[in-house]
Coordinates of C-alpha atoms in Angstrom, one line a residue:
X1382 CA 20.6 9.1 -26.0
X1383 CA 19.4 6.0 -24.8
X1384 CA 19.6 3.8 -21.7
X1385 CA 19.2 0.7 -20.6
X1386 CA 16.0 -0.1 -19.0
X1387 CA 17.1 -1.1 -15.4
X1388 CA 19.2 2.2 -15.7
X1389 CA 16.2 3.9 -16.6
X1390 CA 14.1 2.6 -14.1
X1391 CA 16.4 3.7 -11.3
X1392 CA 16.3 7.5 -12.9
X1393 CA 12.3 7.5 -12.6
X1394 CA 12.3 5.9 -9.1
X1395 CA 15.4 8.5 -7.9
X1396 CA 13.4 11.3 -9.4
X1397 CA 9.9 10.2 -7.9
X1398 CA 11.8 10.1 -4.3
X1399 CA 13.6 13.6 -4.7
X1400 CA 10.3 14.9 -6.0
X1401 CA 8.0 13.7 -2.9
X1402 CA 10.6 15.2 -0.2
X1403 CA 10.8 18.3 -2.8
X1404 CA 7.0 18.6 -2.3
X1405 CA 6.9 17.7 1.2
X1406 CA 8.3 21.6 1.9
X1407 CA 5.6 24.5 1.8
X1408 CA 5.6 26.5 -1.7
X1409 CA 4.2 30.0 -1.3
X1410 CA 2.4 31.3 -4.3
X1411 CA 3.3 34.7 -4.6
X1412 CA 0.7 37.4 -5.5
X1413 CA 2.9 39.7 -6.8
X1414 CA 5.7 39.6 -9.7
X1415 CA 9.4 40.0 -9.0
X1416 CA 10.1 43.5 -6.9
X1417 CA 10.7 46.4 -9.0
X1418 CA 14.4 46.7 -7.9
X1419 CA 14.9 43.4 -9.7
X1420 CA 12.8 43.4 -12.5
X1421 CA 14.1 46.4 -13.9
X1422 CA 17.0 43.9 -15.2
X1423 CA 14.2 43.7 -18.4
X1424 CA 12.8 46.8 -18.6
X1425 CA 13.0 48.4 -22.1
X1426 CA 11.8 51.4 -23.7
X1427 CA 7.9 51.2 -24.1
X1428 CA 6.3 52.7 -27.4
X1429 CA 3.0 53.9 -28.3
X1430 CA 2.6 51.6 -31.6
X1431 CA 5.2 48.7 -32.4
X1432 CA 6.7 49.2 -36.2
X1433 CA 6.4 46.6 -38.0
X1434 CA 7.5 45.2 -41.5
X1435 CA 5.4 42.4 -42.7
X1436 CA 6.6 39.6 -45.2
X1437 CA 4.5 37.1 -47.3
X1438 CA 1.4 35.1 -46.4
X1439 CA 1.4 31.2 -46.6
X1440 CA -2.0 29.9 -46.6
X1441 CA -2.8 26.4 -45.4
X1442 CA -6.2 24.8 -46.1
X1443 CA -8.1 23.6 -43.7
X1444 CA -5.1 25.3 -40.8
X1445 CA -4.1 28.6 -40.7
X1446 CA -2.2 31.5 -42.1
X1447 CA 1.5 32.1 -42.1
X1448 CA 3.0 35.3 -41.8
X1449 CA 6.6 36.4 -41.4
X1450 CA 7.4 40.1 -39.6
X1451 CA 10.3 42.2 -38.1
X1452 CA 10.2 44.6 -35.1
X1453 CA 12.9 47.0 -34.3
X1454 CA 14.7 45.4 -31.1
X1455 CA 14.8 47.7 -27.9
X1456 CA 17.7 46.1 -27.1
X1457 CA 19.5 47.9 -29.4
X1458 CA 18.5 51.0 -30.0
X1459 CA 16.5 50.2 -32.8
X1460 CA 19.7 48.9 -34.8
X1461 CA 18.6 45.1 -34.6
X1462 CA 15.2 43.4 -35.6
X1463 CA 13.0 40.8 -34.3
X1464 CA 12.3 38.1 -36.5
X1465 CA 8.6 36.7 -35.9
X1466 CA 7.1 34.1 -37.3
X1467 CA 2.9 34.4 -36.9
X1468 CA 0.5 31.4 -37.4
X1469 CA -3.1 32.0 -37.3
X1470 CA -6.4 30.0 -37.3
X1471 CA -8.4 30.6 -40.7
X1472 CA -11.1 32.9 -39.8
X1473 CA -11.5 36.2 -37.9
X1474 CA -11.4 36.6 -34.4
X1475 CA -9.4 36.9 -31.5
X1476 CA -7.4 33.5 -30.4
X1477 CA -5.7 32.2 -27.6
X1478 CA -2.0 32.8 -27.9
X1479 CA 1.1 30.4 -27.6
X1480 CA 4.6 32.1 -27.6
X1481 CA 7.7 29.9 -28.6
X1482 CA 11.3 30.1 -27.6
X1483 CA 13.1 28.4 -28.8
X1484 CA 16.4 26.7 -28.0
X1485 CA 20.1 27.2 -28.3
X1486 CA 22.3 26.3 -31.1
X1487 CA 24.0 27.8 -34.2
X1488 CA 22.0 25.9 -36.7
X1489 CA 18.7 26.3 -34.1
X1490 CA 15.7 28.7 -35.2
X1491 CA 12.0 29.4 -34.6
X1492 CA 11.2 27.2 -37.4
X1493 CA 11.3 24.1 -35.0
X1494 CA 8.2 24.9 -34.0
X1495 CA 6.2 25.7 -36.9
X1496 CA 5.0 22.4 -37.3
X1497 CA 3.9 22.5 -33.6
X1498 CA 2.3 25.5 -33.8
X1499 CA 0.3 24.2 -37.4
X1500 CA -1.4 21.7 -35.0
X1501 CA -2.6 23.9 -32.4
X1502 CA -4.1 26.4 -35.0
X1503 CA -6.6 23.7 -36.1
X1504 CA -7.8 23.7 -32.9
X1505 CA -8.4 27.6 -32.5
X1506 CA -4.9 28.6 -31.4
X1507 CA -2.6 31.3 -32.6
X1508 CA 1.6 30.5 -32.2
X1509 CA 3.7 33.5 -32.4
X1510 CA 7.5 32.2 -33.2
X1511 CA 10.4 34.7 -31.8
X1512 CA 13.6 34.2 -33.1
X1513 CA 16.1 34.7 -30.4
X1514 CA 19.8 35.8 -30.1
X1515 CA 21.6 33.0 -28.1
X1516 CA 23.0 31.0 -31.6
X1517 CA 26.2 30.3 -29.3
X1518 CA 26.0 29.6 -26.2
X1519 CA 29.3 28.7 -24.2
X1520 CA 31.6 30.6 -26.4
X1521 CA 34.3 32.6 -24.3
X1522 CA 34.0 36.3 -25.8
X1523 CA 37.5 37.7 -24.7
X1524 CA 35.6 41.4 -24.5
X1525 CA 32.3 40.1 -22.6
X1526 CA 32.9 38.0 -19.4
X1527 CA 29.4 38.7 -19.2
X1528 CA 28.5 37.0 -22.3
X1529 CA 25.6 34.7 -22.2
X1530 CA 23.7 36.6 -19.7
X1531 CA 23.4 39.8 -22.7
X1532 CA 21.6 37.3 -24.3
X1533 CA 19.3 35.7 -22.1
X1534 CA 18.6 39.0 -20.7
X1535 CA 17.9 40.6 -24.5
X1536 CA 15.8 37.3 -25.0
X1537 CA 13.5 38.1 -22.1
X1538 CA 13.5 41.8 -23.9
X1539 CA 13.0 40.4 -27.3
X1540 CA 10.1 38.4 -26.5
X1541 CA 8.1 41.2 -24.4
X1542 CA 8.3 43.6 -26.9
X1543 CA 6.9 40.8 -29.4
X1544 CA 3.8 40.3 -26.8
X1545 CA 3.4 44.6 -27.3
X1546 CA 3.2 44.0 -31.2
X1547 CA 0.6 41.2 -30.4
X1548 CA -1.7 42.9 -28.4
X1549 CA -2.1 45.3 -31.1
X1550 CA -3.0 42.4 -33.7
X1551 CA -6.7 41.3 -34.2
X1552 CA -5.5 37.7 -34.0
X1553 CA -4.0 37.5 -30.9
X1554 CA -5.9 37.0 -27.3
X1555 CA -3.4 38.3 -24.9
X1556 CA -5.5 37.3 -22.0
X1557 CA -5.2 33.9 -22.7
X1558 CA -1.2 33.7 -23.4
X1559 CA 0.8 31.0 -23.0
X1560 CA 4.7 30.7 -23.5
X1561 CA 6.2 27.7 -24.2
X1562 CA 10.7 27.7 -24.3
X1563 CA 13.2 24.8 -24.9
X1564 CA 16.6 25.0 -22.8
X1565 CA 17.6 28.8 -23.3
X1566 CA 14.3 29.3 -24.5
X1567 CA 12.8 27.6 -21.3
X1568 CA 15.5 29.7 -19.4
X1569 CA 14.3 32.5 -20.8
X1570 CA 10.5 31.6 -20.2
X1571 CA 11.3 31.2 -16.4
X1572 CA 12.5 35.0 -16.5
X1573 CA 9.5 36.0 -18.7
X1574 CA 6.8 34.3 -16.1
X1575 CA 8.6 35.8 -12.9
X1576 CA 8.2 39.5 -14.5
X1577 CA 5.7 40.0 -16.8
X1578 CA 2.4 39.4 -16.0
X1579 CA 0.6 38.8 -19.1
X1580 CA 2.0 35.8 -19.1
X1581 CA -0.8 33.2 -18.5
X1582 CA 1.0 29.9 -18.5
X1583 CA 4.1 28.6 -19.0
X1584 CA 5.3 25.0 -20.6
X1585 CA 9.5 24.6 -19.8
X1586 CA 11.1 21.9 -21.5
X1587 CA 14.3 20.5 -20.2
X1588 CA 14.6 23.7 -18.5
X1589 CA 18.0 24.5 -16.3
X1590 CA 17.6 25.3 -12.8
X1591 CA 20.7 27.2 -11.7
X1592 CA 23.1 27.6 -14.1
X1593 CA 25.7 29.5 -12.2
X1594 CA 26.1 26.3 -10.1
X1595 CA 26.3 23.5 -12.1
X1596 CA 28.9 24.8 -14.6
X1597 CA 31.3 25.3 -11.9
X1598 CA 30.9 21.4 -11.5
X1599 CA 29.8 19.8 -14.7
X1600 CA 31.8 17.2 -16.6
X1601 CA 29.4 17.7 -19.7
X1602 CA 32.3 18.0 -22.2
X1603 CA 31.8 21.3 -24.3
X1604 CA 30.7 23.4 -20.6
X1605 CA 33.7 22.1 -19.4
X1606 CA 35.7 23.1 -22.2
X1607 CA 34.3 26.1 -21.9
X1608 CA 34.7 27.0 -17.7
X1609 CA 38.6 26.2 -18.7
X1610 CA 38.8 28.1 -21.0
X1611 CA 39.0 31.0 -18.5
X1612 CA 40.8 32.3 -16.0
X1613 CA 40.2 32.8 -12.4
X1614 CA 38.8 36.3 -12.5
X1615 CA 37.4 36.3 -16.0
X1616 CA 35.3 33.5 -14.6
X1617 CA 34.5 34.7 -11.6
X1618 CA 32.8 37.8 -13.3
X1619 CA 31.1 35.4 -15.8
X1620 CA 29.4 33.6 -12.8
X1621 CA 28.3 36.9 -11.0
X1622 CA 26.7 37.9 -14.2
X1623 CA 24.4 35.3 -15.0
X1624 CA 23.9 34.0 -11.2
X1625 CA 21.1 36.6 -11.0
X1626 CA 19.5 35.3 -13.7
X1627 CA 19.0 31.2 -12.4
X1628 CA 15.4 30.6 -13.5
X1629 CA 15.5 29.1 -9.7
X1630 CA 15.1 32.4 -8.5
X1631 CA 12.6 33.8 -10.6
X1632 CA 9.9 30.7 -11.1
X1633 CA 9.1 31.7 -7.3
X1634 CA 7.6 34.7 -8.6
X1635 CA 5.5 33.3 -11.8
X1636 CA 1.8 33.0 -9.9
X1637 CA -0.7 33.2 -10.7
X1638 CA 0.8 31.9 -14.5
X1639 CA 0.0 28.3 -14.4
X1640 CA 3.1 26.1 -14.9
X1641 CA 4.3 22.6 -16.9
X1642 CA 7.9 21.0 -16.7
X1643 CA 8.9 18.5 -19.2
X1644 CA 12.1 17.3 -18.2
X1645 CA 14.2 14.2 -19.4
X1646 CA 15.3 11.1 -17.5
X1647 CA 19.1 11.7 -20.0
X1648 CA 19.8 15.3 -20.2
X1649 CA 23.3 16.0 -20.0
X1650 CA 23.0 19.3 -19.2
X1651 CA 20.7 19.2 -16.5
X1652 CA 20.7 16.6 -13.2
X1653 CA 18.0 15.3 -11.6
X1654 CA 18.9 17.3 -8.4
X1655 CA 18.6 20.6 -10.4
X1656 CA 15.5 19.6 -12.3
X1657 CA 13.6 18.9 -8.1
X1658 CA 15.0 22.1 -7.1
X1659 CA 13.8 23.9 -9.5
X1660 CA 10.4 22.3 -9.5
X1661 CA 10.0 22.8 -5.8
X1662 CA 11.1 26.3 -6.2
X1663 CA 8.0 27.3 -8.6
X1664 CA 4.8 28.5 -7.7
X1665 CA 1.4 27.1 -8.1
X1666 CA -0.5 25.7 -10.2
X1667 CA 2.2 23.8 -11.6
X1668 CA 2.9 20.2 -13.3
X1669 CA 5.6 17.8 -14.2
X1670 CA 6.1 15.1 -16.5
X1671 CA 9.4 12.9 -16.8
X1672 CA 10.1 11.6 -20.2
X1673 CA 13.0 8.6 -21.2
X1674 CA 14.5 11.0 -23.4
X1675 CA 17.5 13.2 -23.9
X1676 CA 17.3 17.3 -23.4
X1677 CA 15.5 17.6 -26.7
X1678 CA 12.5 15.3 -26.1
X1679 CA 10.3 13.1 -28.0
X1680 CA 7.4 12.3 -29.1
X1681 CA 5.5 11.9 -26.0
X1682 CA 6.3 15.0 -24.8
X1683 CA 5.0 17.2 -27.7
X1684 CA 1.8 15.0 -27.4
X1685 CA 1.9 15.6 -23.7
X1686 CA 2.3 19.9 -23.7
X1687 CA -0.3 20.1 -26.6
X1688 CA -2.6 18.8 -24.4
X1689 CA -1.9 20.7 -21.6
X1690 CA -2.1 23.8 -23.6
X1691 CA -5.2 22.7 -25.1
X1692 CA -6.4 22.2 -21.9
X1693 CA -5.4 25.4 -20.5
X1694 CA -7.2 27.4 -23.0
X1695 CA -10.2 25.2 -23.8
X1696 CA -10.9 23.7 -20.6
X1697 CA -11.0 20.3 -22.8

């Protein structure tokens, strides 16, 4: 998407004013993760040692290794698999540890960010690559009202089981992990950061704020689409089902993981409004960048969270 530069102007100058009176109200960093009463929404069943089925090794000179693995999902009862995609720094030794979610979408997978993750290894840092189970989003499942909350809630299961399997790896530095989601995947990075606490920092790109609210109101063609496509009390118990889950009410409880917003002055799935609240809503340390870009980014911004990762973990 594209605008025209007045137009854009106006966005950045909107956002910069919502943002200083978003700031100007006192954010408590809280000590402790979400209470146990609501964070047993993710709990799952905890195992000794994490089965896993390894694939092939790709080596890249002068980068890393690249190794493909399945878990069995505890969202399932074993049934399902997780599909990991690991890229390690050449040489032994224990490495700070990026996890990527990734976004949304039918055609979407964890390979978007291999490329990503390629960079950061020569620079000491291990990726691990979940693939998640929200392919389609917005689709009306006649015998699930409750529909895409399953999924964002398997995805926050998903992904902590994957950090169990790392902490048993010799490549992995769980003290020093960082999680980095797009869209769902930032969605589901919120969640992750408000419950588990191994989570060390957190970059969310174009992330949604409260959900439940702005598809009751959008005009954004397919979520509207999709909010007719229901009736009245098939869509009321959609919205109770994944109102719990806002990442607004769980970033509050992300300290002492540091935090990184990348949001976009054209994303048409997220307004400005949504994107302060849920910034002002978050605990310290956090950080925000604006980029003239639609919901999937550009450029700028992947230069822009590789260095904040980098300096996370290096100090540099």
């Amino acid at each position: 998407m594209s605008q025209a530069p007045g137009t854009a102007r106006a966005s950045r100058t909107l956002y910069a004013i919502l943002t200083s009176l978003a700031l100007a109200a006192t954010v408590t960093a809280h000590a402790e993760k979400a209470p146990p009463d609501q964070a047993m929404r993710f709990d799952y069943a905890k195992v000794t040692g994490v089965p896993a089925l390894p694939g092939g090794v790709q080596r890249k000179a002068r980068c890393c290794d690249i190794t493909e693995w399945k878990l069995p999902s505890p969202t399932a009862g074993g049934s399902s698999e997780i599909e990991l995609t690991v890229v390690a720094p050449l040489g032994k030794g224990k490495h700070p540890t990026v996890l990527w979610l990734h976004r949304e979408g039918a055609e979407v997978r964890r390979a978007m960010f291999v490329a990503e993750a390629e960079t950061l290894a020569a620079s000491g840092i291990a990726s691990l690559l979940v693939e998640l189970p929200f392919k389609q989003p917005y689709v009306h499942r006649a015998d699930n009202n409750v529909g895409d909350a399953d999924v964002i809630r398997d995805a926050v299961i998903d992904a902590r089981r994957a950090i169990d399997w790392a902490a048993t790896r010799p490549e992995f530095n769980i003290d020093k992990l960082a999680v980095v989601g797009h869209r769902y995947g930032a969605w589901t990075a919120a969640l992750l950061a408000g419950v588990d606490p191994r989570i060390d920092a957190a970059v969310l790109m174009s992330p949604p704020g409260k959900p439940s609210g702005w598809l009751q109101v959008t005009e954004q063609p397919k979520a509207k689409a999709f909010r007719d496509s229901f009736d009245k009390a098939n869509w009321a118990a959609y919205l109770s089902a994944i109102e719990p889950l806002d990442p607004e009410k769980w970033i509050i409880y992300a300290a002492p993981a540091k935090l990184h917003f990348q949001f976009a002055t054209s994303d048409a799935w997220v307004q400005t409004l949504e994107q302060v609240d849920l910034f002002r809503a978050a605990t310290l340390p956090k950080s925000r960048q604006m980029f003239e870009s639609d919901e999937l980014l550009n450029e700028e911004a992947k230069k822009d969270r590789h260095t904040w990762l980098k300096r996370i973990f290096t100090g540099k």
